[in-house]
PDB file of C-alpha atoms and ligand atoms in Angstrom:
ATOM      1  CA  UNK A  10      14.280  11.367 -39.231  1.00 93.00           C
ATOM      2  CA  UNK A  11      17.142  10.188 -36.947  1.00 97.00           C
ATOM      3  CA  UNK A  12      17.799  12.274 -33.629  1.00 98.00           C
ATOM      4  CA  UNK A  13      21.289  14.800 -33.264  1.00 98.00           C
ATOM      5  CA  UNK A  14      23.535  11.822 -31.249  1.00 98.00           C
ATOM      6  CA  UNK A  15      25.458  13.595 -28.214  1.00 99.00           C
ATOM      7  CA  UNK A  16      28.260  12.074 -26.507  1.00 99.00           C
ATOM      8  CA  UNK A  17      29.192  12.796 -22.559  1.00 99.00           C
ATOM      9  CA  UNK A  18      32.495  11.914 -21.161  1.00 99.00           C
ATOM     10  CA  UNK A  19      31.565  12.329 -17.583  1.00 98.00           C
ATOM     11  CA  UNK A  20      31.264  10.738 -13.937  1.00 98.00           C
ATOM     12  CA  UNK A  21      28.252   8.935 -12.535  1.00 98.00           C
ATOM     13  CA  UNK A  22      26.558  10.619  -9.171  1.00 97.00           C
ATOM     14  CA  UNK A  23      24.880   7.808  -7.580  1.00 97.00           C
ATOM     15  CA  UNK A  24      21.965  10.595  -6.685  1.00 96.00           C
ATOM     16  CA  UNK A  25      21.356  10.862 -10.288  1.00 96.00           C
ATOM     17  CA  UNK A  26      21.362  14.386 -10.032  1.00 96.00           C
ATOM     18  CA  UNK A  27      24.494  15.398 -11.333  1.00 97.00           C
ATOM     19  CA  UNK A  28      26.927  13.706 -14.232  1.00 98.00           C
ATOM     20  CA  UNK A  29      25.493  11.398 -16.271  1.00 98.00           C
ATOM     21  CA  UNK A  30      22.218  11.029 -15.485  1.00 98.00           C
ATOM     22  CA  UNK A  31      22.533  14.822 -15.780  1.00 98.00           C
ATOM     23  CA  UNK A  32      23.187  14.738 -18.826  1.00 98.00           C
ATOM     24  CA  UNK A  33      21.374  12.005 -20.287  1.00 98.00           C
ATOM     25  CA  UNK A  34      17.888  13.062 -19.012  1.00 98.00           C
ATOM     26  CA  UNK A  35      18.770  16.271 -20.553  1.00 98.00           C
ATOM     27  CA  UNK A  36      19.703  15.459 -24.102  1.00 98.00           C
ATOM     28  CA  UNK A  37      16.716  13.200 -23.939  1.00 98.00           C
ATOM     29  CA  UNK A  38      14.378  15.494 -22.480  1.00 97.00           C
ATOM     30  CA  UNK A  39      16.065  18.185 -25.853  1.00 98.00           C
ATOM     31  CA  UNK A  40      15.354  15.173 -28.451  1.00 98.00           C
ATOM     32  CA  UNK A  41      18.688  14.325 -28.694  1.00 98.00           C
ATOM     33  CA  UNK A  42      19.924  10.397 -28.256  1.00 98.00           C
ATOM     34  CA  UNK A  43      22.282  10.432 -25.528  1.00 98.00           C
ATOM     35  CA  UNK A  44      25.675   8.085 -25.647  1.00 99.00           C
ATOM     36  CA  UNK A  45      28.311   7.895 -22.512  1.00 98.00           C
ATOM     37  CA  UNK A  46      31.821   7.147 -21.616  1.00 99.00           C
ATOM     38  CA  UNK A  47      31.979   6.938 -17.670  1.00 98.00           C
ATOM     39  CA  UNK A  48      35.570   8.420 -16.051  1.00 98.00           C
ATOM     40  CA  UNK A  49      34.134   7.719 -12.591  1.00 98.00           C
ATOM     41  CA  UNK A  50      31.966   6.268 -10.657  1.00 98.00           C
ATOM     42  CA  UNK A  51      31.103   8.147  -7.305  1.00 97.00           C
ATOM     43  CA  UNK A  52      29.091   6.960  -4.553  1.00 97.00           C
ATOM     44  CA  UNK A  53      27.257  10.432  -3.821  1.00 96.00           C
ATOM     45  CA  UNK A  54      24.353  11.413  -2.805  1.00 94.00           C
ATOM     46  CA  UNK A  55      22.315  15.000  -2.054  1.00 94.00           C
ATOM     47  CA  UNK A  56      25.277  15.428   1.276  1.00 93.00           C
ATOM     48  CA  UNK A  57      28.235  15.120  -0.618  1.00 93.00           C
ATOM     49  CA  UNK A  58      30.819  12.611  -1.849  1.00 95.00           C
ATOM     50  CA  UNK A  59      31.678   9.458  -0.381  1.00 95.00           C
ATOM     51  CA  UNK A  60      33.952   7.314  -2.612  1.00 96.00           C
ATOM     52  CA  UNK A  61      35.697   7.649  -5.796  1.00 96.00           C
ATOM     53  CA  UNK A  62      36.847   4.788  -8.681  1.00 97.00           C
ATOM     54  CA  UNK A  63      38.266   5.973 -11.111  1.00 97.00           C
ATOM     55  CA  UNK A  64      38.126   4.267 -14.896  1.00 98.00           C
ATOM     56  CA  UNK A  65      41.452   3.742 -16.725  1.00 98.00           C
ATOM     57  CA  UNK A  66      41.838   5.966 -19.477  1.00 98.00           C
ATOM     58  CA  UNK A  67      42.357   2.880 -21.550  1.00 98.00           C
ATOM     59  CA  UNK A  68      38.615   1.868 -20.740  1.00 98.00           C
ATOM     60  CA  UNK A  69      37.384   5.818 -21.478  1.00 98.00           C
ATOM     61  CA  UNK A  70      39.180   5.571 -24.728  1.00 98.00           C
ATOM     62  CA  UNK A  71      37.707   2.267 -25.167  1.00 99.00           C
ATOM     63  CA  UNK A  72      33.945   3.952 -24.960  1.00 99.00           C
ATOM     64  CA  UNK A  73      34.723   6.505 -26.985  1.00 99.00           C
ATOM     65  CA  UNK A  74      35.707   4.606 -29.679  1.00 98.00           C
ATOM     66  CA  UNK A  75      32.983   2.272 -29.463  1.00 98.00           C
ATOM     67  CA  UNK A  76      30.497   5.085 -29.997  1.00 98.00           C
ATOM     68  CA  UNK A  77      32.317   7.004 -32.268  1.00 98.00           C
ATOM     69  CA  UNK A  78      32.693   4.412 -34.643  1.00 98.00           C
ATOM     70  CA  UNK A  79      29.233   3.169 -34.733  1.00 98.00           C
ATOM     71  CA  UNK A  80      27.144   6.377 -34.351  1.00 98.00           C
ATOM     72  CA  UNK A  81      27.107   9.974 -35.706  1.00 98.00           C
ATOM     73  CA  UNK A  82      27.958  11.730 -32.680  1.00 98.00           C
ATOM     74  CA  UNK A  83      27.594  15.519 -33.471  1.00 98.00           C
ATOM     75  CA  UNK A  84      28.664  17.100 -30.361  1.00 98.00           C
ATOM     76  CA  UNK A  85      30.342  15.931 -27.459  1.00 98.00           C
ATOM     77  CA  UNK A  86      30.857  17.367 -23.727  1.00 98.00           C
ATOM     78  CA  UNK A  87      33.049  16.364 -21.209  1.00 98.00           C
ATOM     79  CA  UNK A  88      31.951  16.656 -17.297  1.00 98.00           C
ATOM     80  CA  UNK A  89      34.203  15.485 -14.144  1.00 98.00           C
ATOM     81  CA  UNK A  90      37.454  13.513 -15.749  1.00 98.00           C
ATOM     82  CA  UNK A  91      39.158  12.503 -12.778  1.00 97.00           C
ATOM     83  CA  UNK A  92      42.658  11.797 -14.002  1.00 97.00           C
ATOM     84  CA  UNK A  93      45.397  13.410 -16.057  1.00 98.00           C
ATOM     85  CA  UNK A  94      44.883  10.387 -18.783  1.00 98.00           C
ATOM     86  CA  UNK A  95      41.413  11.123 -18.834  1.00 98.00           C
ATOM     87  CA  UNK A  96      42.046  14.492 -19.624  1.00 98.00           C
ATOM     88  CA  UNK A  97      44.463  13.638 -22.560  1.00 98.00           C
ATOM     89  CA  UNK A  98      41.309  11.216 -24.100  1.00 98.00           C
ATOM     90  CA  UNK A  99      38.737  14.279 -24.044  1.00 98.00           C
ATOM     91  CA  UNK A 100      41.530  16.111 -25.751  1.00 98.00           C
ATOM     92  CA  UNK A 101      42.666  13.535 -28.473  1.00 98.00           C
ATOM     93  CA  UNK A 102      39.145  13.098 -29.617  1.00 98.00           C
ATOM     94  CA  UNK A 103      38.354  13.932 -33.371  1.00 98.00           C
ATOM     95  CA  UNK A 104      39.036  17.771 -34.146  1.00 95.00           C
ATOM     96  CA  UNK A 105      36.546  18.626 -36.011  1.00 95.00           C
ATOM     97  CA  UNK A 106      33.935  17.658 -33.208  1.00 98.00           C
ATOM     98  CA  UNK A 107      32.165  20.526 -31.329  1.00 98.00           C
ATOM     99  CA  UNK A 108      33.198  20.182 -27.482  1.00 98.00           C
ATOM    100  CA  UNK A 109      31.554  21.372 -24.608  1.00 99.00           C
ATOM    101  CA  UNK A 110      33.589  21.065 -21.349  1.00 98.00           C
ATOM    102  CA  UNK A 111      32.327  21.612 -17.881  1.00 98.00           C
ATOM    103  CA  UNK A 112      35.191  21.635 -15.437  1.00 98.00           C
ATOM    104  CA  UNK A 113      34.241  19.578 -12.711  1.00 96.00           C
ATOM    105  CA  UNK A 114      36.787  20.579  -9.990  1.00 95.00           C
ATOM    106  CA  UNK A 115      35.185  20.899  -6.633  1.00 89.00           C
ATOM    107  CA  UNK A 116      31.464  20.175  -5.727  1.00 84.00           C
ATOM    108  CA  UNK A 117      28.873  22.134  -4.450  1.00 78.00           C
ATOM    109  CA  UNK A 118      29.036  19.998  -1.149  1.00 79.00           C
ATOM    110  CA  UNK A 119      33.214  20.627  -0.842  1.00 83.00           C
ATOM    111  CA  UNK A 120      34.320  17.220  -2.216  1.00 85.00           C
ATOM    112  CA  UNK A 121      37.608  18.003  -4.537  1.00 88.00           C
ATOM    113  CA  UNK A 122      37.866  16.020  -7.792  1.00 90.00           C
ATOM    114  CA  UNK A 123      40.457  17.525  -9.776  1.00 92.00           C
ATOM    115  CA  UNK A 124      44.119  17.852  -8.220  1.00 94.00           C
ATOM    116  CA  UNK A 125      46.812  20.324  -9.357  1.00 96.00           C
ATOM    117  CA  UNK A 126      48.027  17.888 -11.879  1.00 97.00           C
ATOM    118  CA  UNK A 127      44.323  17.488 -13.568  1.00 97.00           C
ATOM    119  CA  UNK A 128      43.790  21.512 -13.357  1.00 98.00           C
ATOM    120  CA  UNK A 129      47.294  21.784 -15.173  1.00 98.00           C
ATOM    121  CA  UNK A 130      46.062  19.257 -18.099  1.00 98.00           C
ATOM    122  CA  UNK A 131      42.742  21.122 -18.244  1.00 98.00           C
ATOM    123  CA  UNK A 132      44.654  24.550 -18.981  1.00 98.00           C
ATOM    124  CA  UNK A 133      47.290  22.963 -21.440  1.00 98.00           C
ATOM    125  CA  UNK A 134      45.515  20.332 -23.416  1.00 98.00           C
ATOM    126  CA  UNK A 135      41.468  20.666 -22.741  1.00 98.00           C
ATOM    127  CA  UNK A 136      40.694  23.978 -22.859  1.00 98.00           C
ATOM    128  CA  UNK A 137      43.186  24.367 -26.410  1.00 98.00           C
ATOM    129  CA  UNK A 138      40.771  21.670 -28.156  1.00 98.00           C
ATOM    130  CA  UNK A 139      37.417  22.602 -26.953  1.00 97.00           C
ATOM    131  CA  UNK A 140      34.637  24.419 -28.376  1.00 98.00           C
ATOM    132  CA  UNK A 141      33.149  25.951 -24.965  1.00 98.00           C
ATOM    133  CA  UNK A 142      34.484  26.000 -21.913  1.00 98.00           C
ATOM    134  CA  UNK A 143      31.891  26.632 -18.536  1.00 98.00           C
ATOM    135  CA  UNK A 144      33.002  27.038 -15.555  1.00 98.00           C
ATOM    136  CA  UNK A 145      31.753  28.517 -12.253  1.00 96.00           C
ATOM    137  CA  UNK A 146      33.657  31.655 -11.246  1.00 96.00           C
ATOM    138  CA  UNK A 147      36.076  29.077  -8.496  1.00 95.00           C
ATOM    139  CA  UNK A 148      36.439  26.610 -11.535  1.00 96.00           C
ATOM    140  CA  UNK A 149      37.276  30.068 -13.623  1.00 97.00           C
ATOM    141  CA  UNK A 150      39.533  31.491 -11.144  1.00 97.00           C
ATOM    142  CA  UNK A 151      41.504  28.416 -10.386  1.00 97.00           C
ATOM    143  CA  UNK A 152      42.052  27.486 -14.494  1.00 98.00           C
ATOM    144  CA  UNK A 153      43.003  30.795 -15.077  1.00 98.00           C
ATOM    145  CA  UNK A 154      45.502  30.836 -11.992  1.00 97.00           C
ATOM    146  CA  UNK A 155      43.462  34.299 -11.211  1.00 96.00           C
ATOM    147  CA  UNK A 156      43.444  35.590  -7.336  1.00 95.00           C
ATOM    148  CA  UNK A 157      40.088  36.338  -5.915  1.00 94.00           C
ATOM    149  CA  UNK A 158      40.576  40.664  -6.882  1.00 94.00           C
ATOM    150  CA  UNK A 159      40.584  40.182 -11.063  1.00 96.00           C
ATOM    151  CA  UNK A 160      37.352  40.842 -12.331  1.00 96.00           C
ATOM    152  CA  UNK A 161      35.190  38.019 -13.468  1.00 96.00           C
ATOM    153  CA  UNK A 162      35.398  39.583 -17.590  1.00 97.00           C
ATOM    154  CA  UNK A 163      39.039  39.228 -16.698  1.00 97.00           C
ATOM    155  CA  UNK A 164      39.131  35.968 -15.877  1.00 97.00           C
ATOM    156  CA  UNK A 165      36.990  34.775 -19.029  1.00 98.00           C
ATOM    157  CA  UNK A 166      38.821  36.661 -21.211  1.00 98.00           C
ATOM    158  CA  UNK A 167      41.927  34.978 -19.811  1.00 98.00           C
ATOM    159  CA  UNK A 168      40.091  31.471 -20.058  1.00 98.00           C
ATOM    160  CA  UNK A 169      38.730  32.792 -24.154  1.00 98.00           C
ATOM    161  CA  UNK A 170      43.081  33.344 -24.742  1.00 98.00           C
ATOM    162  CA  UNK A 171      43.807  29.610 -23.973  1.00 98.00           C
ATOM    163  CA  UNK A 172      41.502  29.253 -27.063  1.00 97.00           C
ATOM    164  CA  UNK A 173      37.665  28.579 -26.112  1.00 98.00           C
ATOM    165  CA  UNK A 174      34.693  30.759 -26.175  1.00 98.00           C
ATOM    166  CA  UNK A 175      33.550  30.603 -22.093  1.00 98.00           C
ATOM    167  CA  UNK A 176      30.399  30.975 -20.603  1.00 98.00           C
ATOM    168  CA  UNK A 177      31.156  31.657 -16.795  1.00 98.00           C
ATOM    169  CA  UNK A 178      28.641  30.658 -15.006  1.00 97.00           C
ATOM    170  CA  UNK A 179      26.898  32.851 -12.260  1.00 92.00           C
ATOM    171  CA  UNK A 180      23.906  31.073 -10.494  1.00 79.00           C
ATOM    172  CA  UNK A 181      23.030  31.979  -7.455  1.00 81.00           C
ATOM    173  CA  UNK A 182      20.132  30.633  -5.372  1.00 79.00           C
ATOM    174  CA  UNK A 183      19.381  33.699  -3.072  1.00 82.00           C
ATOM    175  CA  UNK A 184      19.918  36.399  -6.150  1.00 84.00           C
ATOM    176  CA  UNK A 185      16.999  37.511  -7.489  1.00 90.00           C
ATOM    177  CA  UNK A 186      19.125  38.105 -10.814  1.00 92.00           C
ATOM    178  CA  UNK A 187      21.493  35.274 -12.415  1.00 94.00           C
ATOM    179  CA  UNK A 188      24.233  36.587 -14.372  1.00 95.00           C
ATOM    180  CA  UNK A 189      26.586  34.480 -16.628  1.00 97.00           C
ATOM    181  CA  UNK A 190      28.915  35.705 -18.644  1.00 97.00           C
ATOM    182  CA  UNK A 191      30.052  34.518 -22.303  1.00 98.00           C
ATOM    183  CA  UNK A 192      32.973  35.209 -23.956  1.00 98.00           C
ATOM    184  CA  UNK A 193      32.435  34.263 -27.809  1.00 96.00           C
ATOM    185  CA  UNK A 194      34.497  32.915 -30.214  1.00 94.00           C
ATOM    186  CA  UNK A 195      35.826  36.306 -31.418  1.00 96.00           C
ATOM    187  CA  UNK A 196      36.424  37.285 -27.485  1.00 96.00           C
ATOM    188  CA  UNK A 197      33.208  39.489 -27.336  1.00 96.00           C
ATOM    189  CA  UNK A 198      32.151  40.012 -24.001  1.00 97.00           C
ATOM    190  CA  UNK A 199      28.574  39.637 -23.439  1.00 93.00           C
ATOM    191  CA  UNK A 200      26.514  39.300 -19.742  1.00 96.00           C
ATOM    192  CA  UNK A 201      23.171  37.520 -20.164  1.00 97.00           C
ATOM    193  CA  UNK A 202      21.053  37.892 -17.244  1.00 96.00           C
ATOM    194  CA  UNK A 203      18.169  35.565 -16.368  1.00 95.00           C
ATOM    195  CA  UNK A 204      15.916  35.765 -13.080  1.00 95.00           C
ATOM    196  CA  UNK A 205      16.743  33.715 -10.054  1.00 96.00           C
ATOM    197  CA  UNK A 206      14.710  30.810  -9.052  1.00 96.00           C
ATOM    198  CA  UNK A 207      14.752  30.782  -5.359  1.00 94.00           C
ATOM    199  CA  UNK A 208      15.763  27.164  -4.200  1.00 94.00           C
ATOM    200  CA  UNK A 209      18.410  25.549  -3.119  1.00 93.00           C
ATOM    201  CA  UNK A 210      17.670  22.258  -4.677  1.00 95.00           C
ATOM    202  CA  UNK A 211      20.115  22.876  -7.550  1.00 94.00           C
ATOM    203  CA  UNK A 212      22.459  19.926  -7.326  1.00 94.00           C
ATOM    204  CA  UNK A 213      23.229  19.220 -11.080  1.00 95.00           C
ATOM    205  CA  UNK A 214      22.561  22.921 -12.517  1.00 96.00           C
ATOM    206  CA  UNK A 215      26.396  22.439 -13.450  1.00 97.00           C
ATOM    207  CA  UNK A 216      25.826  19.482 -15.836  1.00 98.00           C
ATOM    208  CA  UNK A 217      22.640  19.838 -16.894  1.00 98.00           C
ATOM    209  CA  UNK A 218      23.405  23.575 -18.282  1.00 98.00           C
ATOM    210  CA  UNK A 219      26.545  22.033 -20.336  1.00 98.00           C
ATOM    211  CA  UNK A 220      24.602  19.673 -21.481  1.00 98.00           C
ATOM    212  CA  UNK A 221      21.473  21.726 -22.907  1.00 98.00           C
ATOM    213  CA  UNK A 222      24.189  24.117 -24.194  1.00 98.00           C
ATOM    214  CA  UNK A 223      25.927  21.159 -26.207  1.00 98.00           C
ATOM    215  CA  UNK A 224      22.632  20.470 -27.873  1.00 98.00           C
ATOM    216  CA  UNK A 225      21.913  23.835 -28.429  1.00 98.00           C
ATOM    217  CA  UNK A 226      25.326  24.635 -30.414  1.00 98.00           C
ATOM    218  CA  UNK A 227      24.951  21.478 -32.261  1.00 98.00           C
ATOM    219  CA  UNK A 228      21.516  22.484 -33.618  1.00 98.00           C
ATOM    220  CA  UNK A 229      24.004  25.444 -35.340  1.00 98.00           C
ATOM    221  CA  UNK A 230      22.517  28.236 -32.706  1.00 98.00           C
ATOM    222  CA  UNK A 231      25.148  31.399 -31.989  1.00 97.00           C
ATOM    223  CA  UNK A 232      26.798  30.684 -28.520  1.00 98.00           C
ATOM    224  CA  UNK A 233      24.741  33.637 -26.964  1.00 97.00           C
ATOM    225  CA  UNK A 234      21.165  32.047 -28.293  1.00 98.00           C
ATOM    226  CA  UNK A 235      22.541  28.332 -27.129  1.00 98.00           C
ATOM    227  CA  UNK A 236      23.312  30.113 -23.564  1.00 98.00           C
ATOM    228  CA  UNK A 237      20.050  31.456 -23.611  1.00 98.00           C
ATOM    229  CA  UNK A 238      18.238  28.430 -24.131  1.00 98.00           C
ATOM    230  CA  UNK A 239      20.071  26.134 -21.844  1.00 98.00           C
ATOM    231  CA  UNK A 240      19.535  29.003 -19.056  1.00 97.00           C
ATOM    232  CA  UNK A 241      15.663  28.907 -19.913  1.00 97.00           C
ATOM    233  CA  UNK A 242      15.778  24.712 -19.450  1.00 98.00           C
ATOM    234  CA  UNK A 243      17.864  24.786 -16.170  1.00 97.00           C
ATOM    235  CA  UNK A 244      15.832  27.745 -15.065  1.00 97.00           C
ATOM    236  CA  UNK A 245      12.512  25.476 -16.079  1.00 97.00           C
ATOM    237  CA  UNK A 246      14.159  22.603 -14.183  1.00 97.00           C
ATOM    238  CA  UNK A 247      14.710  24.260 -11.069  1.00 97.00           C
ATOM    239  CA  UNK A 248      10.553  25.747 -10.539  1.00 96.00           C
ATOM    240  CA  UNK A 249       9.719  21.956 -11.103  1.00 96.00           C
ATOM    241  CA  UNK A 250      12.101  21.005  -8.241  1.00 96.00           C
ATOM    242  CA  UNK A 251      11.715  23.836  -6.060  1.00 95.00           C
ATOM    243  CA  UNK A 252       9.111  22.488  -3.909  1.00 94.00           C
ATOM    244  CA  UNK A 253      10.611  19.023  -3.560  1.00 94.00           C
ATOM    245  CA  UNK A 254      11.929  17.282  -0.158  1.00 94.00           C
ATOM    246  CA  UNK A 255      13.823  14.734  -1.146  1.00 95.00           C
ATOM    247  CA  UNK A 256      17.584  13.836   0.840  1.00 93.00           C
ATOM    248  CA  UNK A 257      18.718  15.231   3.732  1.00 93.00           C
ATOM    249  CA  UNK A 258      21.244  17.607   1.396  1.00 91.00           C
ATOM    250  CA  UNK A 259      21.087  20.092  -1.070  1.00 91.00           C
ATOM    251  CA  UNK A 260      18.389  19.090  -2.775  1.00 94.00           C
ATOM    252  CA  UNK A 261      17.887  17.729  -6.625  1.00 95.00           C
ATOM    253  CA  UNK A 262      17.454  19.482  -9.849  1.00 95.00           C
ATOM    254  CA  UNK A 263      14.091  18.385 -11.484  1.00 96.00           C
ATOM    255  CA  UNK A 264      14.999  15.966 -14.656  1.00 95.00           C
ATOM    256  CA  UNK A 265      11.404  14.743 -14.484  1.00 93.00           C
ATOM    257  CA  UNK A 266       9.254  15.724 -17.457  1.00 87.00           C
ATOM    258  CA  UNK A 267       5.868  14.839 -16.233  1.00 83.00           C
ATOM    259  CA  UNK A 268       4.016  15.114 -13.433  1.00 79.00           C
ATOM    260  CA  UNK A 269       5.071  13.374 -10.219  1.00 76.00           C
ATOM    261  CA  UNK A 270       3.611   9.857  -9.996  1.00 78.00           C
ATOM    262  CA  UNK A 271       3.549   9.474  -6.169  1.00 70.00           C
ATOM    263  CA  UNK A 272       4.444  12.308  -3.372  1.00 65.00           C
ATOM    264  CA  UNK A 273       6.972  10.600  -0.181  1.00 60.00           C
TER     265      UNK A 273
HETATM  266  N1  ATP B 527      18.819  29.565  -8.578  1.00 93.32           N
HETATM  267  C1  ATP B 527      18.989  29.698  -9.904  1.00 93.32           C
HETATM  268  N2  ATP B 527      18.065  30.328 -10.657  1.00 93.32           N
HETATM  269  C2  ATP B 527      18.199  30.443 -11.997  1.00 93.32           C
HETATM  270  N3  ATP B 527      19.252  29.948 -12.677  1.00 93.32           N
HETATM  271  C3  ATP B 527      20.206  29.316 -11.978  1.00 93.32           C
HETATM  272  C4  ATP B 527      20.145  29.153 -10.567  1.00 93.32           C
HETATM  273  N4  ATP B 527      21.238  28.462 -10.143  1.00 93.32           N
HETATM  274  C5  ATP B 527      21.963  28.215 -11.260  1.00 93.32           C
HETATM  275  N5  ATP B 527      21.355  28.741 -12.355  1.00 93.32           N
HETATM  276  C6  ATP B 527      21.830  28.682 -13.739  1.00 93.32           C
HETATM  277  O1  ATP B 527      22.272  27.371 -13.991  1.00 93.32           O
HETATM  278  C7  ATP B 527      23.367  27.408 -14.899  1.00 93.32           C
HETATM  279  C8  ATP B 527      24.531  26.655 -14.254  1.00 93.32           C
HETATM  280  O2  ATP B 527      25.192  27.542 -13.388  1.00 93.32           O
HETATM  281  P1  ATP B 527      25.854  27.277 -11.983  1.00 93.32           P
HETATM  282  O3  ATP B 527      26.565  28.540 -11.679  1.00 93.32           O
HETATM  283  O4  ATP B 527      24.845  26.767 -11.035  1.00 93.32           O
HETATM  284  O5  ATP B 527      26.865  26.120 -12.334  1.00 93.32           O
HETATM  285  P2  ATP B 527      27.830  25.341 -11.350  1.00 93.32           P
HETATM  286  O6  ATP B 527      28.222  26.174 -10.174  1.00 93.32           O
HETATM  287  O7  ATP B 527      28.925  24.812 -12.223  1.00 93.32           O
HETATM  288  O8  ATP B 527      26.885  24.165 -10.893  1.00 93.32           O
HETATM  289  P3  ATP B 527      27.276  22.880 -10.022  1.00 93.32           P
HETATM  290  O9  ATP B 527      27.147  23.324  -8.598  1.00 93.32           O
HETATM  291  O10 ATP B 527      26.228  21.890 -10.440  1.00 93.32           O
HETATM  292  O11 ATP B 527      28.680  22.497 -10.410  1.00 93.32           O
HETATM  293  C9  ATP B 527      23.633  28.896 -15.195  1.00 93.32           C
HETATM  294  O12 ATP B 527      22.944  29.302 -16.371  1.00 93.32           O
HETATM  295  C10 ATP B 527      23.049  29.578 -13.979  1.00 93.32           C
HETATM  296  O13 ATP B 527      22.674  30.915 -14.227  1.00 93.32           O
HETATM  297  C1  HMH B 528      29.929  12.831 -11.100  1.00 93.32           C
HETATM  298  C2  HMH B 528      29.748  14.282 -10.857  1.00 93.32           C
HETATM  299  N1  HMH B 528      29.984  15.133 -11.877  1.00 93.32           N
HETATM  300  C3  HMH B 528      29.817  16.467 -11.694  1.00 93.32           C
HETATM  301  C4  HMH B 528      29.424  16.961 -10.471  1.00 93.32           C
HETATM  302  C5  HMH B 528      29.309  18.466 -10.327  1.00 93.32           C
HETATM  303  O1  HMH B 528      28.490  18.947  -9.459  1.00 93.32           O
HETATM  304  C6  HMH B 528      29.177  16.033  -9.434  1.00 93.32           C
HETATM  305  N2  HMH B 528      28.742  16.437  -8.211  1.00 93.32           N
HETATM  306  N3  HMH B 528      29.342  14.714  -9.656  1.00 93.32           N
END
């Protein structure tokens, strides 16, 4: 039997915590064959963000069509884009293909990837085409042009009328209660609540949620059992990290799957 084939149009984090490697160690880790089409390639590690290339969108397209014509991609999900063109690829790709979009605007270390240009193409021509969008309340906030008084359901449901379902995204490393909210498809409000791990080395919940999410919703789960799920794997990541010392930063979200080899 041949695996589910998911696509990510994403960035590379040299720390292979975050953006690709994200998101290929987690469809693998799901059963899923992973394919990619870098935007970017960072030079990051656990302290931040050093330096930035950004693909042409010509190149992006040029990965996207190379998969898409040769394998039966059955979801995709689109991570940090990088550039207006970018944006217009992830929103030009086939219709009928399930989408998963994780708006990569601003890291967890401060470093800004997504100008006022980029957020404008993310609320006029991403968010319209995608299946899911799932943002962070800032990412939320920002798309939605909402101040910092609206309520958070506000601000989904204003996300869920640009034409997504949303799952906005509430982790929290010192709560002992996570609480992200999804909006579904028919704009039903819904706040799914999951314990806390208590860690900060979380770099890469981001991705690795939208990307256990993707392959959740492509296996034909409802978006509130696909939320569940990819809350239980990033949740599952983070104990098996927890205890790690590795970089002088935030530290790494586990996307190890057995048991460590050698301790440093
Ligand atoms: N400490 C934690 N314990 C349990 N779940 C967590 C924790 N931190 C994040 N999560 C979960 O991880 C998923 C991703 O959410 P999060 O809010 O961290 O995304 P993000 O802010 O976009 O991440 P990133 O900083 O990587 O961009 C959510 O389901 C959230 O509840
Ligand atoms: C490449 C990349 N994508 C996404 C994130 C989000 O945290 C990051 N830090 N780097």
């Amino acid at each position: 039997m041949n695996p589910l084939v998911a696509l990510t149009v994403a960035g590379t984090d040299s720390g292979g915590a975050a953006g690709v490697a994200a998101d290929l160690a987690t469809f693998a880790a799901l059963g899923a064959h992973g394919t990619c089409a870098v935007t970017a390639v960072t030079a990051q590690d656990t302290t931040g963000v050093r330096a930035v290339v950004q693909l042409s969108a010509d190149h992006v397209q040029a990965q996207v069509d190379a998969v898409l014509n040769d394998l039966p991609v059955a979801v995709a999900k689109a991570g940090m884009l990088g550039a207006v063109a970018v944006a217009g690829v992830v929103a030009d790709l086939p219709p009928g293909l399930p989408l998963v979009v994780d708006p990569v605007l601003r890291t967890s270390s401060g470093a800004v990837l997504a100008d006022d240009a980029l957020v404008t193409a993310y609320r006029d021509h991403v968010l319209p085409r995608c299946t899911v969008v799932t943002p962070n309340l800032a990412e939320a906030r920002r798309l939605a042009g909402a101040g910092s008084e609206e309520p958070p359901v506000d601000v989904a449901l204003a996300l869920h009328a640009l034409g997504p379902a949303v799952v906005l995204t509430g982790g929290d490393p010192e709560a002992d209660w996570c609480r992200d909210l999804v909006v579904d498809d028919r704009g039903r409000a819904h706040v799914l609540e999951h314990a806390g791990v208590p860690t900060t080395n979380d770099h890469g919940t981001g991705c690795t949620f939208s990307a256990a999410l993707a392959v959740h919703l492509a296996r034909g789960e409802p978006l509130p059992t696909a939320t569940r799920a990819a809350q239980a794997f990033v949740a599952a990541a983070l104990r098996r990290s927890a205890g790690w010392r590795l970089g002088r930063g935030r530290g790494l979200v586990a996307h190890t799957f057995v048991p460590p080899t050698q301790e440093v």
